Short mmCIF file of C-alpha atoms and ligand atoms in Angstrom, two decimals:
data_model
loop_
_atom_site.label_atom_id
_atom_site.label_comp_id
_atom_site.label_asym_id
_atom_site.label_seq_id
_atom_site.Cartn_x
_atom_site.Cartn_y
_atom_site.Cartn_z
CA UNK A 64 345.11 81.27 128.43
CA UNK A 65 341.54 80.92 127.77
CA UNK A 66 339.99 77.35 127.43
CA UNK A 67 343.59 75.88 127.14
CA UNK A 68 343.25 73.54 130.09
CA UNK A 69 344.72 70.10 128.85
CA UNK A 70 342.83 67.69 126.93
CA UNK A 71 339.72 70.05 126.99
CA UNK A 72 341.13 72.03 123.66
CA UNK A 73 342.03 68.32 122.24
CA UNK A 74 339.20 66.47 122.93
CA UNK A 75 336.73 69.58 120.91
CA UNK A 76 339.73 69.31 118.52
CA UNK A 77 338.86 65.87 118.52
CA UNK A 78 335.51 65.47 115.74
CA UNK A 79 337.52 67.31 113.09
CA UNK A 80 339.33 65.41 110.63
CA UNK A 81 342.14 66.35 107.79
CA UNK A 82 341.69 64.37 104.13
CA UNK A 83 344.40 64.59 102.36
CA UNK A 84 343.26 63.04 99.11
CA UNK A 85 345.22 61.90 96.48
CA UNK A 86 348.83 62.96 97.95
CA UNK A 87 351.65 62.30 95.64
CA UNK A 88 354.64 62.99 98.42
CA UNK A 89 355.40 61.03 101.51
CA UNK A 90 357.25 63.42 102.84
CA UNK A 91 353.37 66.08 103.08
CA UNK A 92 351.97 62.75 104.67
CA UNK A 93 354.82 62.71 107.74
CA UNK A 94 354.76 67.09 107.95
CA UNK A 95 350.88 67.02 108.14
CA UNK A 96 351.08 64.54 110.87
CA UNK A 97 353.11 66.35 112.82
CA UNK A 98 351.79 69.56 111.85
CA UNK A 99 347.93 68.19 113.48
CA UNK A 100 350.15 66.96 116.60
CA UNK A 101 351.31 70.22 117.70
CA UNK A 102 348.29 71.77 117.30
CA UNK A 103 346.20 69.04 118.88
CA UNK A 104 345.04 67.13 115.78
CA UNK A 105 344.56 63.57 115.46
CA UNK A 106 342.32 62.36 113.20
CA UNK A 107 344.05 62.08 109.62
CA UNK A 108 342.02 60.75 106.48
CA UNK A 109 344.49 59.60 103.65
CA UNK A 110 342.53 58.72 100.55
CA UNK A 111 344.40 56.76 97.77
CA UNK A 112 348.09 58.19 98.75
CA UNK A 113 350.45 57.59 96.00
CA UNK A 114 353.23 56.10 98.71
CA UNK A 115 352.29 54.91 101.64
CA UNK A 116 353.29 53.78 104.37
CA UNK A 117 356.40 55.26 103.78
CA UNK A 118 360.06 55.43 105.67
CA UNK A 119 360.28 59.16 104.61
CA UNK A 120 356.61 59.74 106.02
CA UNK A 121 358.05 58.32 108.98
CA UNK A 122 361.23 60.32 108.86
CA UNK A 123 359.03 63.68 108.48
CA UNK A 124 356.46 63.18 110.96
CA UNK A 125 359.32 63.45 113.74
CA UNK A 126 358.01 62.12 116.89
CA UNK A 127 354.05 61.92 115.38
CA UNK A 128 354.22 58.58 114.54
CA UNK A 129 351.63 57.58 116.63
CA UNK A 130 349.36 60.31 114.35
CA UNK A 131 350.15 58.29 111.68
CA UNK A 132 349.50 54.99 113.25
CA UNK A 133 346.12 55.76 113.44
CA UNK A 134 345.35 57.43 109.95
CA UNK A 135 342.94 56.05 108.25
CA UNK A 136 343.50 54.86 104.16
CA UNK A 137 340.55 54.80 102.00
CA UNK A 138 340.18 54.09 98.28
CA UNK A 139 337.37 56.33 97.92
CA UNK A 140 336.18 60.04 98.81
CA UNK A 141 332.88 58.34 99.87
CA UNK A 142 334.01 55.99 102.68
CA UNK A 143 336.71 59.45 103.97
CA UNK A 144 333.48 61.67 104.64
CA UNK A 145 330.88 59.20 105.90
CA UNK A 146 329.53 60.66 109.06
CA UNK A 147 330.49 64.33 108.01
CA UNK A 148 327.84 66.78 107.77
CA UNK A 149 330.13 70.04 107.29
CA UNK A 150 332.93 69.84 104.65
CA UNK A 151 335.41 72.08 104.22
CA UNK A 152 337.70 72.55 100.91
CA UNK A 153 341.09 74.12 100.93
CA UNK A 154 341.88 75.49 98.04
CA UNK A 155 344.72 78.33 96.55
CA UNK A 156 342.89 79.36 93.46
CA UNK A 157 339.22 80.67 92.88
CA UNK A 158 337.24 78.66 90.49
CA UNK A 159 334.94 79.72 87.68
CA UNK A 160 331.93 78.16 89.53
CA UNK A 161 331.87 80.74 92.48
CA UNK A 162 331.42 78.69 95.48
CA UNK A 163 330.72 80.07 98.96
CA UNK A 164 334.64 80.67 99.95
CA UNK A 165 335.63 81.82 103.66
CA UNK A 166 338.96 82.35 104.93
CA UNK A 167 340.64 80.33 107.40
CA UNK A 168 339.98 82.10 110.48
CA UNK A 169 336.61 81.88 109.67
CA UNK A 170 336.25 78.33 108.60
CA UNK A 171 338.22 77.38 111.79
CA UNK A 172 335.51 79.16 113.78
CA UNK A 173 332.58 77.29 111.81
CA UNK A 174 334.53 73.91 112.07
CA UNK A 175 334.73 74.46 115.78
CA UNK A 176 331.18 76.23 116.19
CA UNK A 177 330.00 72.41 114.94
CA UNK A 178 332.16 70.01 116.05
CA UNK A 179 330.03 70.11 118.72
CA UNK A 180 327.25 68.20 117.40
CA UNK A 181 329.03 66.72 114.66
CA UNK A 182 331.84 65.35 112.04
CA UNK A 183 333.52 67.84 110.53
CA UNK A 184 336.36 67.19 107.19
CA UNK A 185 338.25 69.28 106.11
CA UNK A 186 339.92 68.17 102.41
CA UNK A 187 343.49 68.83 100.90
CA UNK A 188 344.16 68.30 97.45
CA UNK A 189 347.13 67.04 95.65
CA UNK A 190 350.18 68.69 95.18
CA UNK A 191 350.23 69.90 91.53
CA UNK A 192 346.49 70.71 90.94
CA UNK A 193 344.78 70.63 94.19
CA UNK A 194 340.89 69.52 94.51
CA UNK A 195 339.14 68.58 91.47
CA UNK A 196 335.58 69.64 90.78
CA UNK A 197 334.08 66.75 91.46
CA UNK A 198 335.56 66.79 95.37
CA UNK A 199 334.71 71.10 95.82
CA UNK A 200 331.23 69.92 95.21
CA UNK A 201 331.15 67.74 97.61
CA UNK A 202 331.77 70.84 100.00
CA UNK A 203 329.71 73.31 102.00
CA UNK A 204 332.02 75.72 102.03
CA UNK A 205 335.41 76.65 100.36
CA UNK A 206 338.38 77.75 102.02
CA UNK A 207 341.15 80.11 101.11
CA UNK A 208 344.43 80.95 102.76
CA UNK A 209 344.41 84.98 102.25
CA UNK A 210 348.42 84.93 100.11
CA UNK A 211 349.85 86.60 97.70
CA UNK A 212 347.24 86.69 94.76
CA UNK A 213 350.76 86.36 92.18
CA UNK A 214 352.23 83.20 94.07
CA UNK A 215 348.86 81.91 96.35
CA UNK A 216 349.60 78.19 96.41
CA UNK A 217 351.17 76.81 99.58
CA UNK A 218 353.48 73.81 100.09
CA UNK A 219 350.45 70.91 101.30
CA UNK A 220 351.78 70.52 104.70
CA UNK A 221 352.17 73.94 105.26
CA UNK A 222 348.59 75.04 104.65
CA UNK A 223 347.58 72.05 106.87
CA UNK A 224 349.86 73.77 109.50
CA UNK A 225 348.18 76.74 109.41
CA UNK A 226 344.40 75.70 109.05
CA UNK A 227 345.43 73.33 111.99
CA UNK A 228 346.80 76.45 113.59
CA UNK A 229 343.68 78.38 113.34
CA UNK A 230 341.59 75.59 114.36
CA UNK A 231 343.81 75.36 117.84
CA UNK A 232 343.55 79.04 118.30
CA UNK A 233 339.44 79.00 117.50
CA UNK A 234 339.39 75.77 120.20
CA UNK A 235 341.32 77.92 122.51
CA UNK A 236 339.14 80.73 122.24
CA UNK A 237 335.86 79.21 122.28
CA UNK A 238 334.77 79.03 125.43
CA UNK A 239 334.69 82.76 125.55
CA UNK A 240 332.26 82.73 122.40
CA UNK A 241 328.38 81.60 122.94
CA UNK A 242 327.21 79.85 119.89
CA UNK A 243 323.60 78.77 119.69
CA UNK A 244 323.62 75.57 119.14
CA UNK A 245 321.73 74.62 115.43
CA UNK A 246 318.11 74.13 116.04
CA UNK A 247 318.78 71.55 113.06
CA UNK A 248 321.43 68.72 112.71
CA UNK A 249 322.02 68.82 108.89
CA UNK A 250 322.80 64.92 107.12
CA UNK A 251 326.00 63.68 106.16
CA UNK A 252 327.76 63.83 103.39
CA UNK A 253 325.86 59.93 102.26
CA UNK A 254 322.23 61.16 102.31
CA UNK A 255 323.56 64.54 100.20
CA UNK A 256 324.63 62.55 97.67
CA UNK A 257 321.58 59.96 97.98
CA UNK A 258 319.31 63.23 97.20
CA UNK A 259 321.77 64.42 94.24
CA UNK A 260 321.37 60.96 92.70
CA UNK A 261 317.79 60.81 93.25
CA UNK A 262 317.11 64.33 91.64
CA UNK A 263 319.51 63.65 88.96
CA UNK A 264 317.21 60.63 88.16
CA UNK A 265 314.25 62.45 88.56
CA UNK A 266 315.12 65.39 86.27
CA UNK A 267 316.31 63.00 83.96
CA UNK A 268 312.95 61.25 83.82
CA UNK A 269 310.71 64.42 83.55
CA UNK A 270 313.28 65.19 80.84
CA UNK A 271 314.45 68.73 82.62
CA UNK A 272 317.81 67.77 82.05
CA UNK A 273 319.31 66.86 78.92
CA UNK A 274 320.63 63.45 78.99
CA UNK A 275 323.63 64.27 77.15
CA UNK A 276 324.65 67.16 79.38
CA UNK A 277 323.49 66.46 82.80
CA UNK A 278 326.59 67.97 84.63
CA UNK A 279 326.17 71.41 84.44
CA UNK A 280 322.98 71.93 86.08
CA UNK A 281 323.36 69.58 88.66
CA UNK A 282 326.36 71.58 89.63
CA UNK A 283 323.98 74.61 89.79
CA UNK A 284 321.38 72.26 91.69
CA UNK A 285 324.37 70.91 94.70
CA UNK A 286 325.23 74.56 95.01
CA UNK A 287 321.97 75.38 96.01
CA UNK A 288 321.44 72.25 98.33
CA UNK A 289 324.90 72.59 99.73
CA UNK A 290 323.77 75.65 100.61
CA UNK A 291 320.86 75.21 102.49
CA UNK A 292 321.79 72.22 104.25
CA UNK A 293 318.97 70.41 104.79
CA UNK A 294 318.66 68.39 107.62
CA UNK A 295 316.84 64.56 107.69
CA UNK A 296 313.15 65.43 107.97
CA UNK A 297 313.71 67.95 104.89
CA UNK A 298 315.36 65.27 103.15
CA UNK A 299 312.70 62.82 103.58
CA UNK A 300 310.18 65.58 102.42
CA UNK A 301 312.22 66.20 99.58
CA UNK A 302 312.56 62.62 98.39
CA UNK A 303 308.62 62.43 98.73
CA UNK A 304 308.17 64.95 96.31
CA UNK A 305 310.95 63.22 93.83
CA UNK A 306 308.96 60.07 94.09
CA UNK A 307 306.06 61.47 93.87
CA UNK A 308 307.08 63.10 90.32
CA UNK A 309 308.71 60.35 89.24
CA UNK A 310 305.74 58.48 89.56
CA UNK A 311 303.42 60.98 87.85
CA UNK A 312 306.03 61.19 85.27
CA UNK A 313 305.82 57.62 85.37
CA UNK A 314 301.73 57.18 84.66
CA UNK A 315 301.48 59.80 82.15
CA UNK A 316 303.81 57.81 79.44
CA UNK A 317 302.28 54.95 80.52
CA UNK A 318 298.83 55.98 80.16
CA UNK A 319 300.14 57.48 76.08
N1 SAH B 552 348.21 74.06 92.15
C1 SAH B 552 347.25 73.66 93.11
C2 SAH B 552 347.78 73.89 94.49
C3 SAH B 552 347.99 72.64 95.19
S1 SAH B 552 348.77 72.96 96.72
C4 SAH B 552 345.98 74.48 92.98
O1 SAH B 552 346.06 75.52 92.38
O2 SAH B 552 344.94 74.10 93.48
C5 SAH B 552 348.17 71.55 97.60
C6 SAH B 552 347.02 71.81 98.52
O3 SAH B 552 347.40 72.70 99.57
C7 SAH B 552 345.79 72.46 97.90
O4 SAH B 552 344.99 71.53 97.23
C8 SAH B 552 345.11 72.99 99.15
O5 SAH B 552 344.47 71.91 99.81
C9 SAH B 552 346.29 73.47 99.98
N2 SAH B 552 346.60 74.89 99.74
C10 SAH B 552 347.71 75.41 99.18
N3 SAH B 552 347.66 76.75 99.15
C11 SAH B 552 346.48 77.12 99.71
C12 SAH B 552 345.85 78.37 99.99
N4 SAH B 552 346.39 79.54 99.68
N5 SAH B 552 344.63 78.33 100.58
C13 SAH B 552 344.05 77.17 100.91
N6 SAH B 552 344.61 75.96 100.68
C14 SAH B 552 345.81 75.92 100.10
#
């Protein structure tokens, strides 16, 4: 089997992480850990579970337990995607904001084309409504499970089974694919929403945006960044120019 030697498909298995975020059943918690383990996972992100720990996580994670062990329980999205520069959203439904969407296969191929160099999350969202807007912007790219369009949302654990699935097979395969490696190394998740803050303030100031409806645009605005992906020198020149508006803005009321 290609590129299956052990440990080799683990260890490039090894910079990818699965957030569950919000999850309301302890029962997902245990099946997702033991859905990662058989496909080579190990680094789960749990961020403000409903139950946990939990004897029926336990009971469900049959023989993971040691996946478990390790997760790692945060209180906010934040501190679950610090270090990540790619983010990847699952989600069943399409949204009104169109958002770049792949499919599974594919995402699994991107995860594994930058694990590489890099962090890479991948989120769940809860059981009853999935990922709210707030989290899908956080996220490069969407990700769909192709399903029936009439009944398209799958149990939690068993759409972390099979993106965890398609992430072992895209490990497995890899070695037979050359990928150039980025000629960039785009910033985490932190200095993407350092920038989003900073333009929000700055649009604010040059009153672009209207203070009582700031939302809408800026969704617009991390579409477009999330899109490019800028990496830390673009950053830096893009802060320069906020500042430097900011304090143009800045001298001309002053000087009124
Ligand atoms: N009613 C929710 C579905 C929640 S299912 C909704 O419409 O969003 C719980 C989680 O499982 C989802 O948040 C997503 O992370 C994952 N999931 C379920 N079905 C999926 C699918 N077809 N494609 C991708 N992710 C899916």
């Amino acid at each position: 089997m290609a590129g299956s030697e052990s440990g080799e498909v683990e260890s490039r298995l090894a910079r990818i992480r699965i957030v569950l975020i919000n999850t309301t059943h302890p029962g997902n918690i245990g099946a997702t850990a033991r859905a990662m383990k058989v496909m080579g996972l190990s680094s789960l992100h749990l961020v403000t579970p409903k139950i946990y720990p939990s004897a029926e996580a336990t009971a469900m994670a049959s023989g993971a337990d040691d996946v478990l062990q390790h997760a790692v329980v945060h209180e906010s999205l934040d501190s679950a995607l610090a270090g990540c520069p790619l983010v990847l959203g699952t989600s069943a439904r399409l949204r009104s904001l169109p958002m770049p969407m792949i499919d599974a296969r594919r995402a699994a191929n991107q995860a594994l084309a930058e694990s590489e160099t890099h962090e890479v999350a991948v989120l769940f969202g809860r059981e009853r409504y999935g990922l709210v807007n707030e989290e899908m912007q956080r996220c490069q790219f969407l990700v769909n499970i192709p399903s029936n369009p009439d009944y398209s949302s799958l149990n939690l654990a068993q759409a972390v089974q099979i993106i965890a699935y398609e992430l072992r097979v895209a490990a497995q395969g890899f070695a037979d694919i050359s990928v150039q490696p980025p000629d960039w190394e785009p910033v985490d998740d932190q200095q993407m929403e350092g920038l989003f803050e900073h333009l929000e303030r700055t649009l604010l100031d040059l009153r672009f945006l209207n203070p009582k409806q700031p939302k809408r645009l800026m969704m617009r605005l991390r579409r477009l960044f999330n899109r490019a992906r800028p990496d830390q020198n673009e950053i830096n020149i893009l802060r320069g120019i906020l500042k430097a508006s900011q304090d143009a803005a800045n001298k001309e009321s002053g000087a009124k």
